[in-house]
Every structure is written in C-alpha cells, then in structure tokens.
Short mmCIF file of C-alpha atoms in Angstrom, two decimals:
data_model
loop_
_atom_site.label_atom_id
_atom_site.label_comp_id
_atom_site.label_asym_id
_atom_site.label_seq_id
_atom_site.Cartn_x
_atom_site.Cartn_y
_atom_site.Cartn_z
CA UNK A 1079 42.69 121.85 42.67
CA UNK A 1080 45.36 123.91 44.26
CA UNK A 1081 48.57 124.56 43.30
CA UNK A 1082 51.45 123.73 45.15
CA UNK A 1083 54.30 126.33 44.72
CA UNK A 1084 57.50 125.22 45.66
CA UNK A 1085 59.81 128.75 47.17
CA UNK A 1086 63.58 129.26 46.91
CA UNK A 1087 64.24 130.31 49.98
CA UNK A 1088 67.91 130.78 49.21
CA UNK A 1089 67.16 133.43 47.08
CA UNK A 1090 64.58 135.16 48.75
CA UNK A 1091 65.13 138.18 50.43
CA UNK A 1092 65.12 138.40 54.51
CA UNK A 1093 61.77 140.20 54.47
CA UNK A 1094 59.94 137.96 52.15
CA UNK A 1095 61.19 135.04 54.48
CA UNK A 1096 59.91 136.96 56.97
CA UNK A 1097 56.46 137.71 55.60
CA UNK A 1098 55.92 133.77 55.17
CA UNK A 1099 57.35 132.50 58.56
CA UNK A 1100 54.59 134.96 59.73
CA UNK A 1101 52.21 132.85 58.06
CA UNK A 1102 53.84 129.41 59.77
CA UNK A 1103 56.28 128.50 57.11
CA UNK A 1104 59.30 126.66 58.99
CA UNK A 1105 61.15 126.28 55.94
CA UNK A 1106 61.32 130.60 55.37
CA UNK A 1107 62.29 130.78 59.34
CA UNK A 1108 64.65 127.99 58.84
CA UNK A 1109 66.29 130.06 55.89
CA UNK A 1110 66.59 133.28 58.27
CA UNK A 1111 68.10 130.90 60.72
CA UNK A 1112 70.81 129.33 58.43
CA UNK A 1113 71.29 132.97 57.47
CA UNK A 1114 71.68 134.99 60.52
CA UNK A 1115 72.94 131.72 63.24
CA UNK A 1116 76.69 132.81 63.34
CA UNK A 1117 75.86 136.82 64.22
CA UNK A 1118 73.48 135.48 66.81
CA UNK A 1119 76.05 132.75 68.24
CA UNK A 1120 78.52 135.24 67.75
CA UNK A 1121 76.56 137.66 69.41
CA UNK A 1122 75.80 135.59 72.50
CA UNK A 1123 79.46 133.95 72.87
CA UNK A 1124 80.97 137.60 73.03
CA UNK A 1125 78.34 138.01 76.14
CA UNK A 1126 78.92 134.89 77.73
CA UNK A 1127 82.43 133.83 76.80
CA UNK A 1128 80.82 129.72 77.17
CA UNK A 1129 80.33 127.90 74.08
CA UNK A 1130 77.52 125.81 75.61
CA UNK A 1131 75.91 128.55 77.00
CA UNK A 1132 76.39 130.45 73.93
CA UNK A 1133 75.06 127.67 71.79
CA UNK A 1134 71.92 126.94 74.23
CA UNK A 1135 71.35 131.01 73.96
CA UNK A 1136 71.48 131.36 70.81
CA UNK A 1137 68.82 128.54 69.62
CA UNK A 1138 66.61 129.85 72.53
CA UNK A 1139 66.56 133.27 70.99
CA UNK A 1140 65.60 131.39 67.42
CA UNK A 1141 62.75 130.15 69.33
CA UNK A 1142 61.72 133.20 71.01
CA UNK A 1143 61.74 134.54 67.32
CA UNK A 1144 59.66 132.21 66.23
CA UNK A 1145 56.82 132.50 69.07
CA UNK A 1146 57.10 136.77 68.48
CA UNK A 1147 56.96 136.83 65.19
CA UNK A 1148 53.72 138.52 64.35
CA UNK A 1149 55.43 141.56 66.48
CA UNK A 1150 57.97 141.70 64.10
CA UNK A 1151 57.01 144.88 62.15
CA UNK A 1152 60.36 145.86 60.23
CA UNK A 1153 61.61 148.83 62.33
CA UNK A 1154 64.89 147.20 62.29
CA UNK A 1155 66.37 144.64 60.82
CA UNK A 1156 65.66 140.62 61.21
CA UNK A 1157 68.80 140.14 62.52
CA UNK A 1158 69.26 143.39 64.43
CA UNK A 1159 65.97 142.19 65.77
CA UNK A 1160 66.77 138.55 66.82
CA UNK A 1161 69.95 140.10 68.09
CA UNK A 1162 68.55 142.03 70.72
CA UNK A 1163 66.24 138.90 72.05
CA UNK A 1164 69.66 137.13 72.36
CA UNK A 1165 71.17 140.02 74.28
CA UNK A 1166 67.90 139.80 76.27
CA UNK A 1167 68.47 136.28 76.99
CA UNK A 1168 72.11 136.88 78.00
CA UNK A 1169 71.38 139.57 80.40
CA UNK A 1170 69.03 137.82 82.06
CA UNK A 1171 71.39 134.87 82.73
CA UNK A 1172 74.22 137.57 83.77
CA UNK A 1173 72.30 138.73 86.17
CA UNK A 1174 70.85 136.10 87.33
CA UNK A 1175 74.15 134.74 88.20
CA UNK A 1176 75.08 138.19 89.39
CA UNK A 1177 77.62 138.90 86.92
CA UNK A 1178 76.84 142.44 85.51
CA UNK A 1179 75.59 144.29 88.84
CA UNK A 1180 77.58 142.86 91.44
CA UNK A 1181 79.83 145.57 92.58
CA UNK A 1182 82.99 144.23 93.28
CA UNK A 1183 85.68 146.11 95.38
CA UNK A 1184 87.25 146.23 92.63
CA UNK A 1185 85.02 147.37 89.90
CA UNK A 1186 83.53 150.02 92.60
CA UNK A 1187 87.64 151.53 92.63
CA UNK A 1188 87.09 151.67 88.76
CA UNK A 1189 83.90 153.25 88.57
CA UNK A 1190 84.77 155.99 91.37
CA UNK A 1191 87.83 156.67 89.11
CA UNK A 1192 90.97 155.23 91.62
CA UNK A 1193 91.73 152.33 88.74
CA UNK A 1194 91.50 153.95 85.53
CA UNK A 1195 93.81 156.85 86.19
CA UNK A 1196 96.55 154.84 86.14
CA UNK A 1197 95.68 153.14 82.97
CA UNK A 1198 96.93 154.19 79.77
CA UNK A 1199 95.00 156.18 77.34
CA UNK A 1200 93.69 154.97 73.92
CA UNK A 1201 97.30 155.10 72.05
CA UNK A 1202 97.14 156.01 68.27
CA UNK A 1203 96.90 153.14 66.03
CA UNK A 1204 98.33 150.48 68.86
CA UNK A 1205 97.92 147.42 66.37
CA UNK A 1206 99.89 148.53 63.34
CA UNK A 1207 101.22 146.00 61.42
CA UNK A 1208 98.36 143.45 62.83
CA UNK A 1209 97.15 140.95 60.30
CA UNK A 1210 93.14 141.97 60.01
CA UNK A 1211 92.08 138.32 61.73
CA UNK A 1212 94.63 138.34 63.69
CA UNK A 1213 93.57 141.56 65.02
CA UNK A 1214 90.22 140.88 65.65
CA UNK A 1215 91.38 137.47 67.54
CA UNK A 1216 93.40 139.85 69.57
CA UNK A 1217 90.21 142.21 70.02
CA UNK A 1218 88.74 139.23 71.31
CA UNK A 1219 90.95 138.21 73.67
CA UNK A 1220 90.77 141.65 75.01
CA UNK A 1221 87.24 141.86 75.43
CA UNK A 1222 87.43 138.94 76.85
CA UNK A 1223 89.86 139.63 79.68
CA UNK A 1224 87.10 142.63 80.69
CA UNK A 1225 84.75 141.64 83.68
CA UNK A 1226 81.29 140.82 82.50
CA UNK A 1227 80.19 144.19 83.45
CA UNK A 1228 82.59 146.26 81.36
CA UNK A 1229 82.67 144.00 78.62
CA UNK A 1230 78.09 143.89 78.59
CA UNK A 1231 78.66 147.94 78.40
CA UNK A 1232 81.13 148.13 75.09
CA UNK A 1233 79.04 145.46 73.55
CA UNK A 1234 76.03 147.15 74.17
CA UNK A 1235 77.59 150.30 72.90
CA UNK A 1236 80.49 149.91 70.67
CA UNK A 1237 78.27 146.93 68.26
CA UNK A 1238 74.65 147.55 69.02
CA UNK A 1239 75.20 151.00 68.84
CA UNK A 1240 72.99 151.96 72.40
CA UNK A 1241 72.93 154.71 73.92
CA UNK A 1242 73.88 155.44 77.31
CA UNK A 1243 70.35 155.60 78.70
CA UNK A 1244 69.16 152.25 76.34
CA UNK A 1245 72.30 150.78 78.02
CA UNK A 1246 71.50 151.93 81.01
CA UNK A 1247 67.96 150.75 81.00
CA UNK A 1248 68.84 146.98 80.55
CA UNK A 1249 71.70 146.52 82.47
CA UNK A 1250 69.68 148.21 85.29
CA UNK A 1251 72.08 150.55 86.51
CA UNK A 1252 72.54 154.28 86.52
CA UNK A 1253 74.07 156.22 83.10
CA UNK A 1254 76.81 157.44 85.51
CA UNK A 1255 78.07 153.72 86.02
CA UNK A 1256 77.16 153.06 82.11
CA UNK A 1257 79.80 155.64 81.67
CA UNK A 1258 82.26 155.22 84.43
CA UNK A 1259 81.92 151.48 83.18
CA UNK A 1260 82.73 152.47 79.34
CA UNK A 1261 85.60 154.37 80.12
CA UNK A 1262 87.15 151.95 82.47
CA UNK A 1263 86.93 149.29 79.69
CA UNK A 1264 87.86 151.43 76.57
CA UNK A 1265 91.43 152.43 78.63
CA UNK A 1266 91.62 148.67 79.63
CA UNK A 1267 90.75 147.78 75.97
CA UNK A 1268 93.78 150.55 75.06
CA UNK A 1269 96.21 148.86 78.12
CA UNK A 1270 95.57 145.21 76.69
CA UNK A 1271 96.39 146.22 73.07
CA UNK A 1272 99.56 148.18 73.70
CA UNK A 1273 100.93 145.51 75.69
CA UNK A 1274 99.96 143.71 72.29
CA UNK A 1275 102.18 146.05 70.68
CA UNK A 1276 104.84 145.75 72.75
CA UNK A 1277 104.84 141.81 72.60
CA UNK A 1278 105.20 141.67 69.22
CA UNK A 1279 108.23 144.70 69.24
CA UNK A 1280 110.18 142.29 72.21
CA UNK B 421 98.55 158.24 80.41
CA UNK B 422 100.34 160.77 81.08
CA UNK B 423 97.62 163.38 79.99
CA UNK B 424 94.95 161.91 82.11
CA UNK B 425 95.98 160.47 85.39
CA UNK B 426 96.21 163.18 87.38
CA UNK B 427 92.63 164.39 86.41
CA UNK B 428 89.57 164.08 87.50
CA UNK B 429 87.22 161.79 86.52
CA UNK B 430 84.11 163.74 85.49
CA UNK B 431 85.54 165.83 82.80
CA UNK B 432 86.87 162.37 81.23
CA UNK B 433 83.25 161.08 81.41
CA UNK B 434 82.45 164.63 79.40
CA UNK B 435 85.13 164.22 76.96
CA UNK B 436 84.00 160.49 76.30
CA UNK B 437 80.74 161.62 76.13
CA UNK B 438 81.43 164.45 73.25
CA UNK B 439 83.00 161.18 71.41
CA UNK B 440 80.00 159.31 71.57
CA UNK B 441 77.79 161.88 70.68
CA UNK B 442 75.70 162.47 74.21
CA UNK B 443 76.16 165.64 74.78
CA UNK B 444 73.88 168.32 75.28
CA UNK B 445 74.23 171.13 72.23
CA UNK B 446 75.52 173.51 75.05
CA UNK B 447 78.15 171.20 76.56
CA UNK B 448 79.48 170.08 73.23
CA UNK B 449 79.88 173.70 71.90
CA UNK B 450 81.81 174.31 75.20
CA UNK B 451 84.30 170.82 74.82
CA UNK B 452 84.68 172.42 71.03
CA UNK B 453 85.79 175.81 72.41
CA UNK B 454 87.82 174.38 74.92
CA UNK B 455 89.62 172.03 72.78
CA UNK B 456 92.02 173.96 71.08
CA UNK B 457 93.91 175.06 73.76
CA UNK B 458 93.72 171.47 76.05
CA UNK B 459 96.31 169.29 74.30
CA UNK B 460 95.25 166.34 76.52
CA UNK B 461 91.98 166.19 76.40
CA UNK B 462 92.66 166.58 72.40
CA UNK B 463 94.55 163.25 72.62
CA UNK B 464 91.88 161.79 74.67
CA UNK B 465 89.46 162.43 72.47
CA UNK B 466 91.78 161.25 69.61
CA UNK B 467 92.31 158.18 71.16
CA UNK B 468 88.66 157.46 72.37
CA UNK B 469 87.98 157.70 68.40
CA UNK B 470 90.82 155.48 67.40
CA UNK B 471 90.14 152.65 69.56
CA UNK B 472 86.13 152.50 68.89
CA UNK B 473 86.90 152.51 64.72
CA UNK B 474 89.48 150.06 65.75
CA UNK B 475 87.01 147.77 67.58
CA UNK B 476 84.16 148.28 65.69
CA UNK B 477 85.96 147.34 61.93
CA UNK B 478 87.41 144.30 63.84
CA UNK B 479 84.24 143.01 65.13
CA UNK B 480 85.08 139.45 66.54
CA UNK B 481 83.11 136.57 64.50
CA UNK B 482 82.33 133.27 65.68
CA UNK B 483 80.59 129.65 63.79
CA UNK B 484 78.27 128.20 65.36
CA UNK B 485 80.04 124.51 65.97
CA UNK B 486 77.27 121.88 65.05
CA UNK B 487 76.15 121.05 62.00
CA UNK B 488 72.89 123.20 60.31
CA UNK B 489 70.57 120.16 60.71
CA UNK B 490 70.99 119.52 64.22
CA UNK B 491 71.48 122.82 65.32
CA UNK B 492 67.88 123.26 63.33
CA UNK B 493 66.50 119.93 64.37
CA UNK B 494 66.49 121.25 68.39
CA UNK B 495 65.42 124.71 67.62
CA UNK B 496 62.19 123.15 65.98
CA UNK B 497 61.63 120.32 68.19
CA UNK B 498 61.43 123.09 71.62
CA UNK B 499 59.24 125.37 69.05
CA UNK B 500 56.55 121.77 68.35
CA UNK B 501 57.04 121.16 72.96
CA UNK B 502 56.23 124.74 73.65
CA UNK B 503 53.69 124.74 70.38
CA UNK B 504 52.09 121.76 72.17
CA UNK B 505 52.05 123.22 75.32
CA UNK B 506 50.34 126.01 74.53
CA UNK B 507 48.02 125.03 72.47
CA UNK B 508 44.42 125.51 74.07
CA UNK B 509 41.50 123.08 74.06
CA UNK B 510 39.26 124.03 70.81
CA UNK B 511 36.29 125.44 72.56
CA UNK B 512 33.95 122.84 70.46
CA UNK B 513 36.01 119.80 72.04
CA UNK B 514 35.22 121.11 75.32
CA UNK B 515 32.02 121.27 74.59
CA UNK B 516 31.68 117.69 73.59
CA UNK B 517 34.03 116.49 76.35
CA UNK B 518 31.64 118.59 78.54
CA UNK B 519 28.82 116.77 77.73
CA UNK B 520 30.43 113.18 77.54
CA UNK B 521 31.49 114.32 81.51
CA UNK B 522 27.18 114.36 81.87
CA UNK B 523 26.29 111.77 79.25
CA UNK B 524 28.42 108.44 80.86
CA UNK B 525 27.03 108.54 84.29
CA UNK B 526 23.61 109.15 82.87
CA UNK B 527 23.55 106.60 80.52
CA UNK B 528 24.63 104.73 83.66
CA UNK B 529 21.88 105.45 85.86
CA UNK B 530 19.21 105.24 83.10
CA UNK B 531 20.62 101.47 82.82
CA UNK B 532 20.54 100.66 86.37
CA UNK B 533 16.93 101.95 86.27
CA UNK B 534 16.24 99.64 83.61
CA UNK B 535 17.22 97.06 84.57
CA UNK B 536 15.68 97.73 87.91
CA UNK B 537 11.99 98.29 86.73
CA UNK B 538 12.06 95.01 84.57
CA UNK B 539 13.62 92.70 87.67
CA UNK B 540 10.46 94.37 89.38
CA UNK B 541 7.69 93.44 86.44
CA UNK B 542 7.19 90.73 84.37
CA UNK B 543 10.28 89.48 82.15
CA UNK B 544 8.42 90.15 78.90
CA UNK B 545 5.79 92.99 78.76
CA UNK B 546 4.20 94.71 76.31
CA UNK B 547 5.61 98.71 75.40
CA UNK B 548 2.75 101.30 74.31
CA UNK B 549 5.09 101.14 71.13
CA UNK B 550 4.03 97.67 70.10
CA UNK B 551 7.99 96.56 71.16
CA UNK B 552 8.74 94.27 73.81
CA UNK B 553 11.36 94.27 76.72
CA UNK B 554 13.27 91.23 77.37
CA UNK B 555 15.19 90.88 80.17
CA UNK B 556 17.86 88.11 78.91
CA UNK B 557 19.61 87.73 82.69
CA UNK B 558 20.40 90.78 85.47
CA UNK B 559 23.01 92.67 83.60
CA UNK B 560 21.79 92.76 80.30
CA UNK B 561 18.58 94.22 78.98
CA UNK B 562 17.11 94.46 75.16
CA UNK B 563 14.32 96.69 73.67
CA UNK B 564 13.37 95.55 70.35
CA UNK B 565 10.49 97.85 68.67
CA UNK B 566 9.11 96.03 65.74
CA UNK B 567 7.25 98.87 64.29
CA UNK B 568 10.34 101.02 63.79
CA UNK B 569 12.69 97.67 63.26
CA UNK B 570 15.47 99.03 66.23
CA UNK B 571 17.25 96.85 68.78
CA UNK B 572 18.90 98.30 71.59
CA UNK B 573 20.68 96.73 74.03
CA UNK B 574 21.16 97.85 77.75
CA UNK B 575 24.10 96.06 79.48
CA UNK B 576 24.63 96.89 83.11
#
C-alpha cells in the first residue's frame, strides 16, 4: 500500500519546490508563487505603471511558468527566471501599444543629444538626509515620470542587470538608442532627484 | 551640468559606457589614461556611479493587492482552461471513437437488411443453427438460438 507523504512546502527550498512542480505538484508551484508574487508584481508594475495590468501580467507570467517548466534547468534563479517571462509579457504589451519604439519628436531630440545637454548631471549624493522608504518612493516616482521607453531601458539595465546588446535585442532597437536612451534617463533620473533635494531645502 | 552641456554626445555615450562596463579593453585603457587630466568627464563618471548604487539599493517594492487565495485561485483555474485545451485525444479513444464512427451505421444497415429479408420470407423459419427468427411486427426483429441459449433482438 503506498505511502502518502505529506511535504512542508514552507520550508523547502526554491529548487526542491521546483523539482516537484516539475513532476505536477500545484501545491510546490503554489509555494514558489506565494514566495516570489510581490518581485514579479513588482516587477511588472515598474514596467507598466497600471495596477490591473500589472496584476493581470503578473499571474499570466505564473502561468507561463507553469506550462515551461520542464525548460527550467537552474541556470538562473526561479525568480530571476519567472522574472524575465514577466518582462517578456510586458514588452510585448508595450509594444504592442507602441509605447517603447515609437519615436516621438521628442524622444528622437533626446536620443540625437539636443535634450540631455541641458539636463543636469548625476549630482553627488542628491538624496541625503532621505528616509530609506521614502527614498525609494521618491525613486519611484522618478522612474515613473520617464517615458516608457527610457524607463523599459534602466529597468532592463539598472535591476536585471542586461547588457546593452541583451537590451537591445528585446526592445528591438539598435545599442546606439539603448544607450542614447540610458543616458537620457539616468540625467533625467539625476534632474528629478535634485529638484527632490531642493524641495525639501525650500 | 555645467561639465557636460556643451559636449558632444558620443564621448558621453563612451564615458557611460566605461561605467557600465562595455567597453572594449582598448577603449577603457584609453578613458583610464584620459581621466586624470578631464575633470568633467571625472565627475561624470562619478556621478553615473552614484546615481546607479543609488537606484539599485533603493529598488522600488510593490504587494501584490489581493489576497493569496484568489490571486492563486485564477492563476490555477487559466492553468486547468489552457490544461484542458490542450490536452489531446488519447490515441486509444480515437481509436474506439473511430470505429463507433463505422460500427452505428453498420449495425444500422445490417438491421434494415434484417428486417428486410424476413418481411420477404416466411415469419418463422428455421436457421441452419437450430434457432428460429421471429419477426414480432416491422420494426422489431428477434433471433433466439436454442442450442447456444442467446436472444438477440434487432429493433429498426
């Protein structure tokens, strides 16, 4: 008669989860889900800026897990893993709506260099005194004052850690724009938190 | 600002590049040399630094805003749909339902025929089998063998 043995998934480390979800256990991928759902939703809200879309992203990407699974071999992390499928899923829907690669008049000044020259530099330590969450609210708020395109580049550089060409590759566009693009947004970054600075000196 | 906006933009892209570490070995020997003596792209660089440790130790966090269980309960109902979905025919079923395709109308014809060869005869004869054929009215038909004790039954 066989035995029944009852896991603790809470306890279980990401890559034994792994192994079983491989083998069709809901309750392990469940686990990795309750584990990793913020980063992802995190992840895809920093993307989007749209809490529905964000949400409906984010759960899409669980699924998409789910049905790739057995190509899940460990050369990253789970969650660096399931991150990129939600990036994935996020591109996609910026481009479909024509948010990352439209060229705007605007965005074509930045990237041919008429913008950013009259932005300021990165200024040493422009947050001092900031309150950690309160900083990273603030960091938020900056990103999300970029355009989609600028703000897709430091995400795809600055916390996924991709290189130009990677970056390059699935945004679709040239490493010349990925790096006209970066620097316009790390000065803009650097503009939006010194007038942070000087709010809080006023 | 006041370092960079009266240069060009491709040696910016170069110095951001050193930063981040995409330089060829050449190019970033070069920016090395050259830095020493260029106090603004020093401060560029400096800055470029600054702001991505800045970012990057102040990575913005989010919660997901529904509960565990629901937020659960719709990933795993879309994973049973497209589970369902996908899920091909098991090659034996076809097989069967093949067959069944054949077998009805057959078993259709073979009681029309029946029926039609004992309207045309006698209403009770005698089978080589020992069994008799009774035709109880025109749309239902019964074999009987008494040697092997079956009774089937033909409705049309």
């Amino acid at each position: 008669m066989p035995v029944s043995v009852k896991h603790d998934y809470p306890s279980e480390a990401d890559e034994t989860l792994v192994k079983w979800a491989q083998k069709g256990d809901t309750e392990a991928f469940e686990q990795l889900i309750f584990r990793h759902r913020d980063k992802i939703y995190a992840r895809a809200l920093m993307m989007m800026r749209n809490e529905d879309q964000a949400l409906e992203y984010s759960q899409e990407a669980w699924v998409k897990a789910w049905q790739r699974l057995a190509q899940f071999q460990g050369e990253s992390s789970f969650a660096t893993w399931v991150t990129r499928i939600v990036i994935n899923l996020c591109l996609d829907q910026l481009r479909r709506q024509k948010r990352v690669r439209t060229e705007s008049i605007e965005a074509m000044d930045e990237e041919s260099g008429g913008v950013e020259r009259q932005l300021p530099a990165p200024e040493t330590n422009p947050t001092a005194g900031l309150e950690q969450d309160e900083l990273r609210r603030r960091i938020d708020e900056a990103l999300g004052k970029l355009t989609d395109a600028h703000r897709t580049v430091v995400v795809l550089h600055e916390f996924e850690g991709l290189e130009y060409k990677e970056i390059a590759k699935r945004v679709g566009i040239s490493i010349g724009t990925v790096m006209s693009r970066l620097f316009y947004a790390r000065r803009r970054l650097a503009f939006l938190l010194q007038s942070l600075k000087r709010e809080r000196s006023e | 600002m006041k370092h960079t906006e009266h240069r060009p933009l491709e040696p910016l892209l170069d110095l951001q590049a050193y930063v981040d570490g995409e330089l060829s070995e050449d190019r970033r020997r070069q920016i090395e040399a050259a830095l020493p003596s260029d106090v603004d792209a020093r401060e560029l660089v400096q800055g470029l630094r600054q702001l991505g440790t800045l970012i990057r130790a102040h990575e913005p966090v989010a919660t997901v805003p529904v509960s565990r269980e629901f937020y659960w309960s719709q990933i795993r109902r879309q994973i049973e749909a497209d589970s369902q979905a996908e899920r091909p025919q098991a090659p034996a079923a076809s097989a069967a339902l093949g067959w069944l395709r054949w077998l009805i109308p057959a078993m259709g014809v073979a009681a029309v025929a029946v029926v039609v060869a004992t309207n045309q005869s006698p209403r009770e004869m005698t089978l080589a089998g020992g069994g008799d054929v009774t035709v109880v009215d025109v749309t239902s038909t019964v074999f009987r063998s008494e040697s092997d004790g079956v009774t089937v039954h033909w409705i049309q």
